[in-house]
PDB file of C-alpha atoms in Angstrom:
ATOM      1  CA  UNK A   1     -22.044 -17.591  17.193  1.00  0.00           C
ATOM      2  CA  UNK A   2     -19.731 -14.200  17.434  1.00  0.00           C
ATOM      3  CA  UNK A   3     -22.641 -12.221  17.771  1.00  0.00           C
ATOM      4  CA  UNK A   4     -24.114 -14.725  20.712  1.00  0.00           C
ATOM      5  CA  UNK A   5     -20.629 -14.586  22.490  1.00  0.00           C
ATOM      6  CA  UNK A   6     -19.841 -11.834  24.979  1.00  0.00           C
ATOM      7  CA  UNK A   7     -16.149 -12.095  24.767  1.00  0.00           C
ATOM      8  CA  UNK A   8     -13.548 -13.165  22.845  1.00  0.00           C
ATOM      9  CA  UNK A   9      -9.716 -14.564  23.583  1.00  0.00           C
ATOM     10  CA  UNK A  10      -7.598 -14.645  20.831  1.00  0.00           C
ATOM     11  CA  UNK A  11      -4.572 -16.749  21.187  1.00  0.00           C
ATOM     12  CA  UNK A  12      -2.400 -14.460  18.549  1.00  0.00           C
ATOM     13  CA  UNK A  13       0.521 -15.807  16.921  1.00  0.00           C
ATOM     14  CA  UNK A  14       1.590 -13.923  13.594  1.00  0.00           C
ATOM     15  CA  UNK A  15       0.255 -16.109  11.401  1.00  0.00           C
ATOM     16  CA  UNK A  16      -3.150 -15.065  12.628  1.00  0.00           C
ATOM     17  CA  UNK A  17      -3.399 -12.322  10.325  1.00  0.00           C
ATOM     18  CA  UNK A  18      -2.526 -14.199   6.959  1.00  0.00           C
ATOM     19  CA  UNK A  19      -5.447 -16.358   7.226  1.00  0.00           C
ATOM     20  CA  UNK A  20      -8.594 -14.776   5.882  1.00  0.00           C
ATOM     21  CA  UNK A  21     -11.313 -16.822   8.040  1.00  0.00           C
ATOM     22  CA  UNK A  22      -8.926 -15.820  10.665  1.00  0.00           C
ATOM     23  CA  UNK A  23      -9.320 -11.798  10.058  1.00  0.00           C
ATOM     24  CA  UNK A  24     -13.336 -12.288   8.849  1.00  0.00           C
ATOM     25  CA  UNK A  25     -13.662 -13.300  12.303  1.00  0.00           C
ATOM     26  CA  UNK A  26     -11.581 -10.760  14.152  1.00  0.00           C
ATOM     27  CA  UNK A  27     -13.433  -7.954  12.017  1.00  0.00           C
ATOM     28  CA  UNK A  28     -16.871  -9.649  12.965  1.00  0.00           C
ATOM     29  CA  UNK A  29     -16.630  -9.869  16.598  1.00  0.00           C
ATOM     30  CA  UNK A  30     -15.571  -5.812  16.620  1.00  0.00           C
ATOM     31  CA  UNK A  31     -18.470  -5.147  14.851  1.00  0.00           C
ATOM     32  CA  UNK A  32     -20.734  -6.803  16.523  1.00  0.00           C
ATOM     33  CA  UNK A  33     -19.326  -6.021  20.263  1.00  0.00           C
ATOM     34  CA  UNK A  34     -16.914  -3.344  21.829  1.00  0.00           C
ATOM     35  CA  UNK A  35     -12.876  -3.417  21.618  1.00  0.00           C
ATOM     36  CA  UNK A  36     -13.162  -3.804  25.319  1.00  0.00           C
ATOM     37  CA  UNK A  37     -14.664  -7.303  25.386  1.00  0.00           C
ATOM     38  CA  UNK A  38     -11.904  -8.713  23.354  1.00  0.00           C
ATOM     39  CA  UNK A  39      -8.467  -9.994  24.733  1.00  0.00           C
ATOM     40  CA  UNK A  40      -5.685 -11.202  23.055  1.00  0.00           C
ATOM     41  CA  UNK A  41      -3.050 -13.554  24.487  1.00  0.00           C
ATOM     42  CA  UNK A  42       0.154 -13.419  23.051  1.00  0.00           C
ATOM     43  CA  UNK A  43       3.020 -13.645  25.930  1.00  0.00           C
ATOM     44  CA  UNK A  44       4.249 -17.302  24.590  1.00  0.00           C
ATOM     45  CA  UNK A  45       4.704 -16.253  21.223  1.00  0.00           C
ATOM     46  CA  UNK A  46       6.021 -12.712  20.882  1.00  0.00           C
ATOM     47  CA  UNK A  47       9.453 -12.002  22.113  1.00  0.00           C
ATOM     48  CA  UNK A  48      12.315  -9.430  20.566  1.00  0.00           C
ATOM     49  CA  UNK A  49      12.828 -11.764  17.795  1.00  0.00           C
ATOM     50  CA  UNK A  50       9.501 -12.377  16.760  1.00  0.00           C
ATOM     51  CA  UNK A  51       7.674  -8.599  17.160  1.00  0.00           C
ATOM     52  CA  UNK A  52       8.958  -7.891  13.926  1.00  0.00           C
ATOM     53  CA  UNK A  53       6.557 -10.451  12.373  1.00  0.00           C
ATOM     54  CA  UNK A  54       3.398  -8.943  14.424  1.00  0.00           C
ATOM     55  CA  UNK A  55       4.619  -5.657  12.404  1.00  0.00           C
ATOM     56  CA  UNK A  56       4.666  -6.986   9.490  1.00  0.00           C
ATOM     57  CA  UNK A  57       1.671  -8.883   9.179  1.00  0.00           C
ATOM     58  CA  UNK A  58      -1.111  -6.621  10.026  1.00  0.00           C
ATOM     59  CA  UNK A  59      -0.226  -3.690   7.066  1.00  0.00           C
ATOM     60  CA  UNK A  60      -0.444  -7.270   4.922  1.00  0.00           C
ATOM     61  CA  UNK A  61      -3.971  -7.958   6.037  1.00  0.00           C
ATOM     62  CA  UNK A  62      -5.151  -8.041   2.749  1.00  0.00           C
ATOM     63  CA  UNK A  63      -8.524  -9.867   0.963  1.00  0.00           C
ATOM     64  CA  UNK A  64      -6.849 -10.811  -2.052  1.00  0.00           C
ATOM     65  CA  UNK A  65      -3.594 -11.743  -0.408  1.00  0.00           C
ATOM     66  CA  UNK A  66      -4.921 -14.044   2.687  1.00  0.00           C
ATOM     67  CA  UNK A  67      -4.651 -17.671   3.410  1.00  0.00           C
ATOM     68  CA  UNK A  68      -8.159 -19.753   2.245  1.00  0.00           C
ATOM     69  CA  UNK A  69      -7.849 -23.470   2.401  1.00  0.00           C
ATOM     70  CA  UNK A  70     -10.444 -23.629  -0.134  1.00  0.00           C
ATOM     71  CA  UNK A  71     -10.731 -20.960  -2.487  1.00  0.00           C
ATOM     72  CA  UNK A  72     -14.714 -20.972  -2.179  1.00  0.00           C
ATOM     73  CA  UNK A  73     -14.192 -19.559   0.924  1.00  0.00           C
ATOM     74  CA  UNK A  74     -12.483 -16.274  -0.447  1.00  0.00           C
ATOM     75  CA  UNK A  75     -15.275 -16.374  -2.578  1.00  0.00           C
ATOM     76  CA  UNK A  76     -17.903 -16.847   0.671  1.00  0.00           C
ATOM     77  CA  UNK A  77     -16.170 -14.374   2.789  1.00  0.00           C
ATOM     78  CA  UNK A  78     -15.990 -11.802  -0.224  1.00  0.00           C
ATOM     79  CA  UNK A  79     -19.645 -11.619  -0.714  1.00  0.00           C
ATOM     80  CA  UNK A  80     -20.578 -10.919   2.997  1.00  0.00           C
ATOM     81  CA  UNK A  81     -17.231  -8.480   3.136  1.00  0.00           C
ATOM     82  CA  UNK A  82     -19.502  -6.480   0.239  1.00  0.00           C
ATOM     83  CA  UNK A  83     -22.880  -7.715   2.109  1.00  0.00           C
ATOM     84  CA  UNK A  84     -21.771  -5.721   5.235  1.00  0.00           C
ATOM     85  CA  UNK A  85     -18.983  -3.469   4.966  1.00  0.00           C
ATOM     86  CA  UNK A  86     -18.860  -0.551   2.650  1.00  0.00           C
ATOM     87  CA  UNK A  87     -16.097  -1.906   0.384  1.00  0.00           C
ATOM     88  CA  UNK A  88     -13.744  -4.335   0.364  1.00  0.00           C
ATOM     89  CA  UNK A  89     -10.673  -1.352   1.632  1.00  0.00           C
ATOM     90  CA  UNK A  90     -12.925  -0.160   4.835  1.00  0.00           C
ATOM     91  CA  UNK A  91     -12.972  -3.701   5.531  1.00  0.00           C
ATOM     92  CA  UNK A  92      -8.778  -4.388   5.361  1.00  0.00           C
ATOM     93  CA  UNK A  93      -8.388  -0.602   7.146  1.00  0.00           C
ATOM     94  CA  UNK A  94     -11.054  -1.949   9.855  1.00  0.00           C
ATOM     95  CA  UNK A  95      -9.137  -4.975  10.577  1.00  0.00           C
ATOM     96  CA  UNK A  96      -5.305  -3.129  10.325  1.00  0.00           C
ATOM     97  CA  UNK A  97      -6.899  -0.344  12.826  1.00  0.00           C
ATOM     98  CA  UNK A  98      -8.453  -2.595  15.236  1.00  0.00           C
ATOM     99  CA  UNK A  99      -5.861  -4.840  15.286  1.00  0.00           C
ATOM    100  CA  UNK A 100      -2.457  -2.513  15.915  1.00  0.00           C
ATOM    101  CA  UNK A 101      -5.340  -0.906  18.913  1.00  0.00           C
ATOM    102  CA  UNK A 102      -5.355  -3.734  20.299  1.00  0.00           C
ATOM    103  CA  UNK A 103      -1.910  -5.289  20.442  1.00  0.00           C
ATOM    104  CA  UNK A 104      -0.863  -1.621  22.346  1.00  0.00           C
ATOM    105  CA  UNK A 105      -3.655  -2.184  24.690  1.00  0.00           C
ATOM    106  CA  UNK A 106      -1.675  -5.857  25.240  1.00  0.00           C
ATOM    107  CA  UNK A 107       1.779  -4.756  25.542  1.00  0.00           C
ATOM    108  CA  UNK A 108       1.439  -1.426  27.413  1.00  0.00           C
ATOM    109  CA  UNK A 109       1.954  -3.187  30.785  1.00  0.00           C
ATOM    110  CA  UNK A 110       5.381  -4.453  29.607  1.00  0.00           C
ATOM    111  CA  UNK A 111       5.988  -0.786  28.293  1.00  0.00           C
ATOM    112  CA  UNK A 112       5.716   0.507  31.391  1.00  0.00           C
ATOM    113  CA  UNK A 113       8.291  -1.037  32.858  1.00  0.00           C
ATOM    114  CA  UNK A 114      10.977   1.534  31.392  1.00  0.00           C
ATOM    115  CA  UNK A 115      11.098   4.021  28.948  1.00  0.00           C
ATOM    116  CA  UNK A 116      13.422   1.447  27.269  1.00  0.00           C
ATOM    117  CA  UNK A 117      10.378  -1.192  27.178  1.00  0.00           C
ATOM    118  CA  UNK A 118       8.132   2.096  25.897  1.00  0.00           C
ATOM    119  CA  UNK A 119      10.353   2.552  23.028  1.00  0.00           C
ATOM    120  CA  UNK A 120      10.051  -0.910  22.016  1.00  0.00           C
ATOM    121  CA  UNK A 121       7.145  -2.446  23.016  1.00  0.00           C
ATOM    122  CA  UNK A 122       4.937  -0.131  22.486  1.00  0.00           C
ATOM    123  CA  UNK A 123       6.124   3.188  20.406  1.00  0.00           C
ATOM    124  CA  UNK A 124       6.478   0.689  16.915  1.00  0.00           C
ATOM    125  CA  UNK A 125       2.824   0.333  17.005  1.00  0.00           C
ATOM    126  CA  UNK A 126       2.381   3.786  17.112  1.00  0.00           C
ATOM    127  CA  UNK A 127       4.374   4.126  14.125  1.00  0.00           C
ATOM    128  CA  UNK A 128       2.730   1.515  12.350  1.00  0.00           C
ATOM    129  CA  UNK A 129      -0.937   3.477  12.873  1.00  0.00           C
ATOM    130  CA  UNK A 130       0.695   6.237  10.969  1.00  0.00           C
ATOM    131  CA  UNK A 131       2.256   4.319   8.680  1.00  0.00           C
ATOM    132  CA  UNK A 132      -0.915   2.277   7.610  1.00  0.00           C
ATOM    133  CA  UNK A 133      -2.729   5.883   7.323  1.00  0.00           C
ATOM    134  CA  UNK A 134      -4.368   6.147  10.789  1.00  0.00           C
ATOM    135  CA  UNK A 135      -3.430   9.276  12.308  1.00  0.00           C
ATOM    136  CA  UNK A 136      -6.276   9.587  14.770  1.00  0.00           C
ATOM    137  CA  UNK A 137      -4.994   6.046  15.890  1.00  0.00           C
ATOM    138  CA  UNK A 138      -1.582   7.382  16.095  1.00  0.00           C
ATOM    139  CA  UNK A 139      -2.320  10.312  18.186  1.00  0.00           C
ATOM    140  CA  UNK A 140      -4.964   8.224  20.132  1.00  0.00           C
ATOM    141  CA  UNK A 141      -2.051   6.067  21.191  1.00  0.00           C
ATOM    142  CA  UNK A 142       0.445   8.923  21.964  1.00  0.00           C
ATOM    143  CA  UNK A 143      -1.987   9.632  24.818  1.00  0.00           C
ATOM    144  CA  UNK A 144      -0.858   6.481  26.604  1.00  0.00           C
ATOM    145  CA  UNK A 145       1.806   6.834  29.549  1.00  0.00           C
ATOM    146  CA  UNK A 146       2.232   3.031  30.745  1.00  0.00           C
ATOM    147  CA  UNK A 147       5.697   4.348  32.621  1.00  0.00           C
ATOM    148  CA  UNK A 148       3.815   7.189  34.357  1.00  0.00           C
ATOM    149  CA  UNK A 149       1.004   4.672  35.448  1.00  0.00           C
ATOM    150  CA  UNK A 150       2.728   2.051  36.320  1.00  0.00           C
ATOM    151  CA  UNK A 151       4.811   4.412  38.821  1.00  0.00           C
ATOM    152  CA  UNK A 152       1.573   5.919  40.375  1.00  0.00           C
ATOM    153  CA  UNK A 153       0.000   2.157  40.952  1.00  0.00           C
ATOM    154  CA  UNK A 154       3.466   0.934  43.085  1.00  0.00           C
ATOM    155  CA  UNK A 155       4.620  -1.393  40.378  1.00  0.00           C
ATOM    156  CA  UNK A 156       8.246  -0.301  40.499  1.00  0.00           C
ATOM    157  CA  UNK A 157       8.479  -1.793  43.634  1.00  0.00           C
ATOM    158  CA  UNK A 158       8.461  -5.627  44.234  1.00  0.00           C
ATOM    159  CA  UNK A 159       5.543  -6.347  46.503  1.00  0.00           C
ATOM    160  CA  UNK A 160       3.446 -10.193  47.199  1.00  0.00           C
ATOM    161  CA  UNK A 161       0.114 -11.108  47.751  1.00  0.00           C
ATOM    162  CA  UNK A 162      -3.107  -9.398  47.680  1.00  0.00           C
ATOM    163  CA  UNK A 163      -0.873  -5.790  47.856  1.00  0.00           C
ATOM    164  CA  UNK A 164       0.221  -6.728  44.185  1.00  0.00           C
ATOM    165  CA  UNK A 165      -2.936  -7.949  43.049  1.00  0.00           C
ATOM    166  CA  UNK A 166      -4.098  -4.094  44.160  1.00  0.00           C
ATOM    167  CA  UNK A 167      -1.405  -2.233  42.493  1.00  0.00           C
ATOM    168  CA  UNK A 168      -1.955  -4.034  38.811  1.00  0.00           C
ATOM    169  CA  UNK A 169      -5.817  -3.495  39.637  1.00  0.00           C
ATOM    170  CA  UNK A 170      -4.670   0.708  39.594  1.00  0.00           C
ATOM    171  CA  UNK A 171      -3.010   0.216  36.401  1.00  0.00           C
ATOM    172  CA  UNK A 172      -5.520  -1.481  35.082  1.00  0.00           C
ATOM    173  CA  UNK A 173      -7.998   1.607  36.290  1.00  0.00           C
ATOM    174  CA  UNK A 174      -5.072   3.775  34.433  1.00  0.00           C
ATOM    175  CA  UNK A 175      -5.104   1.957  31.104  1.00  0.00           C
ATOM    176  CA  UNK A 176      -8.784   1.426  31.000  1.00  0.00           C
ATOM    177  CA  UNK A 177      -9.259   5.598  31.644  1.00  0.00           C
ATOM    178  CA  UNK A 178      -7.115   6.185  28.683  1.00  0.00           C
ATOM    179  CA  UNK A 179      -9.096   3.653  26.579  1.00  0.00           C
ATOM    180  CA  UNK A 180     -12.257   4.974  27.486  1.00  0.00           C
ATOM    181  CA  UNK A 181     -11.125   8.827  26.503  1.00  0.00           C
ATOM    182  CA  UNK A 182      -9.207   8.339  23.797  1.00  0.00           C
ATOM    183  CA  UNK A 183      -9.177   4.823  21.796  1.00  0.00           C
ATOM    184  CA  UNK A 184     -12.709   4.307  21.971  1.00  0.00           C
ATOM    185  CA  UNK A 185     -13.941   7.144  20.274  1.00  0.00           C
ATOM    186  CA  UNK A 186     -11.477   6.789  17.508  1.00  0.00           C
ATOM    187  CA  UNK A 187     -12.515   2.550  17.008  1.00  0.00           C
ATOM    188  CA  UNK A 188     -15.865   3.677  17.250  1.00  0.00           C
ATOM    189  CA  UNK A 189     -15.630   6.402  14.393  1.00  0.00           C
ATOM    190  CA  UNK A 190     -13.452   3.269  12.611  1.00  0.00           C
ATOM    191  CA  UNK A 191     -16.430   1.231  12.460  1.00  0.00           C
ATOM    192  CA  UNK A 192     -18.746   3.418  11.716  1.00  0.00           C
ATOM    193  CA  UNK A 193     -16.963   4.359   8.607  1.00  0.00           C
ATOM    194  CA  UNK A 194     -16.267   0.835   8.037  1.00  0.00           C
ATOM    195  CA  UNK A 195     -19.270  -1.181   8.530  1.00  0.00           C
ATOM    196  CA  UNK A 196     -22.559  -0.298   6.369  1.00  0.00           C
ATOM    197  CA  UNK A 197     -25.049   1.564   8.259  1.00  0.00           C
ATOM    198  CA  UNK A 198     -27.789  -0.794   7.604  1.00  0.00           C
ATOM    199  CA  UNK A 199     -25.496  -3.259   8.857  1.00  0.00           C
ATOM    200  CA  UNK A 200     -24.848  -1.824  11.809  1.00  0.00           C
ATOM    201  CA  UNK A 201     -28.550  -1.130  12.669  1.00  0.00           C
ATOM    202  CA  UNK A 202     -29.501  -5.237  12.351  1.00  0.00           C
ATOM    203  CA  UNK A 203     -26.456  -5.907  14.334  1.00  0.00           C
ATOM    204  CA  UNK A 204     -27.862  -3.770  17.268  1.00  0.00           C
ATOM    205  CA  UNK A 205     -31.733  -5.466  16.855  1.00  0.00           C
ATOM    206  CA  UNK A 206     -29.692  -8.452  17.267  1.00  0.00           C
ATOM    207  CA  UNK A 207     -27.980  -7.594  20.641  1.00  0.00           C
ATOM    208  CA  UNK A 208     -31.519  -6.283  21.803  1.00  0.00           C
ATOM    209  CA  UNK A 209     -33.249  -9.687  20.956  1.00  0.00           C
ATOM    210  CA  UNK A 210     -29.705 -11.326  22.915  1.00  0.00           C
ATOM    211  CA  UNK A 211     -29.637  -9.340  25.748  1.00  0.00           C
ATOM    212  CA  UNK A 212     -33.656  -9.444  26.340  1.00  0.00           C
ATOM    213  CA  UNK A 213     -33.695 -13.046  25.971  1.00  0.00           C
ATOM    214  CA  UNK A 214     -33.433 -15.053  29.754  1.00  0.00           C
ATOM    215  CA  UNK A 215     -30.770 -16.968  30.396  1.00  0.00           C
ATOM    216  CA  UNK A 216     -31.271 -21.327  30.279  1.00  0.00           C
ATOM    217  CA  UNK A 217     -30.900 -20.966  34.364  1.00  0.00           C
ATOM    218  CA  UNK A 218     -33.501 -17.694  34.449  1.00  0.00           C
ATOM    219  CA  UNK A 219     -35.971 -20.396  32.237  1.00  0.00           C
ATOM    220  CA  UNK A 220     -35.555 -23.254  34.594  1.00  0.00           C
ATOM    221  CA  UNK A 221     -36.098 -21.597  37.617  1.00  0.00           C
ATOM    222  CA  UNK A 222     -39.130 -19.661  36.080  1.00  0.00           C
ATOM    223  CA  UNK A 223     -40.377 -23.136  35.824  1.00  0.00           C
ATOM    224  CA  UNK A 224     -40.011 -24.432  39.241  1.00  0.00           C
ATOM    225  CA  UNK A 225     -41.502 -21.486  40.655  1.00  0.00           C
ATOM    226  CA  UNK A 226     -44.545 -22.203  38.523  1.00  0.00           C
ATOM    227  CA  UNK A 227     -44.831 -25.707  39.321  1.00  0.00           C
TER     228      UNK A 227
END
């Protein structure tokens, strides 16, 4: 199914990361697809009091440590852990790495609201790369300048309608520049250290065969025609 689906939304509380399916699955989908095809949704949950317990629970990702509801599951999810990654520690540092990426990538609009919002929002998570032993994530994130882009889109000033829509569209163009230079290369180096080669190479016969193979609506109009 995660390899089939091009995107995923993850509704992200902080429990996410205590539940072992939960992480097998987040660790999957990055595997099998780019950082840039997954979104995480986590305005109604994390606020000041609560971003302390985002912090917390990704250095705890752990295989030993996370929630199963049936311990044959740990013992499931263990095997293909070993089937695919290249131990059981690339797998955890995999899932820590991609995981503090991606909740920057979700809170640098907020951070660029002040240097105040930068400093809280989004400088803990660069702190947390380099205290979970990712430097190149660290300095990857460093790079980022939410304040400085959201000033050269217009979003200091209040503006309505489409005008708005266009200024958060050159923030977006901001933020996806940085991604492209500098956090991609590092996820992608992540994986690649992370996920078995031989893995890696059935996972991208696998996207051929998807990507080659016509749509249901393609099929049915094929058929028509031939009729």
């Amino acid at each position: 199914f995660l390899q089939r689906c091009d995107r995923m939304l993850v509704l992200l509380t902080w429990h996410y990361f205590s539940r072992l399916w939960c992480v097998y699955e987040w660790a999957a989908f990055l595997a099998y697809h780019e950082a840039k095809n997954l979104r995480i949704s986590v305005e109604t949950f994390m606020r000041p009091a609560s971003r302390d317990q985002y912090l917390k629970a990704i250095p705890n990702i752990s295989i030993q440590h996370c929630k199963c509801h049936d311990e044959k599951d740990r013992v499931l999810l263990k095997q293909k852990i070993v089937q695919y990654y290249v131990s059981e520690d690339t797998f955890e540092n995999f899932a820590k790495g991609t995981a503090v990426a991606m909740m920057a990538v979700t809170v640098a609009e907020i951070a660029g609201r002040s240097d105040f919002e930068f400093e809280t929002e989004f400088f803990p998570w660069i702190r947390l790369a380099y205290d979970i032993g990712q430097n190149d994530l660290a300095n990857a994130l460093l790079q980022a300048d939410p304040v400085a882009w959201r000033k050269s889109a217009g979003l200091e000033f209040v503006v309505l309608g489409s005008e708005a829509g266009n200024r958060r569209l050159k923030f977006q163009e901001k933020l996806n520049e940085w991604f492209d230079r500098y956090l991609q290369p590092v996820l992608t180096s992540l994986k690649l250290r992370s996920v078995k080669p031989e893995a890696l190479q059935v996972l991208g016969k696998i996207r051929s065969q998807v990507s080659m193979k016509p749509s249901a609506s393609l099929t049915r109009k094929k058929l028509v025609m031939e009729q």
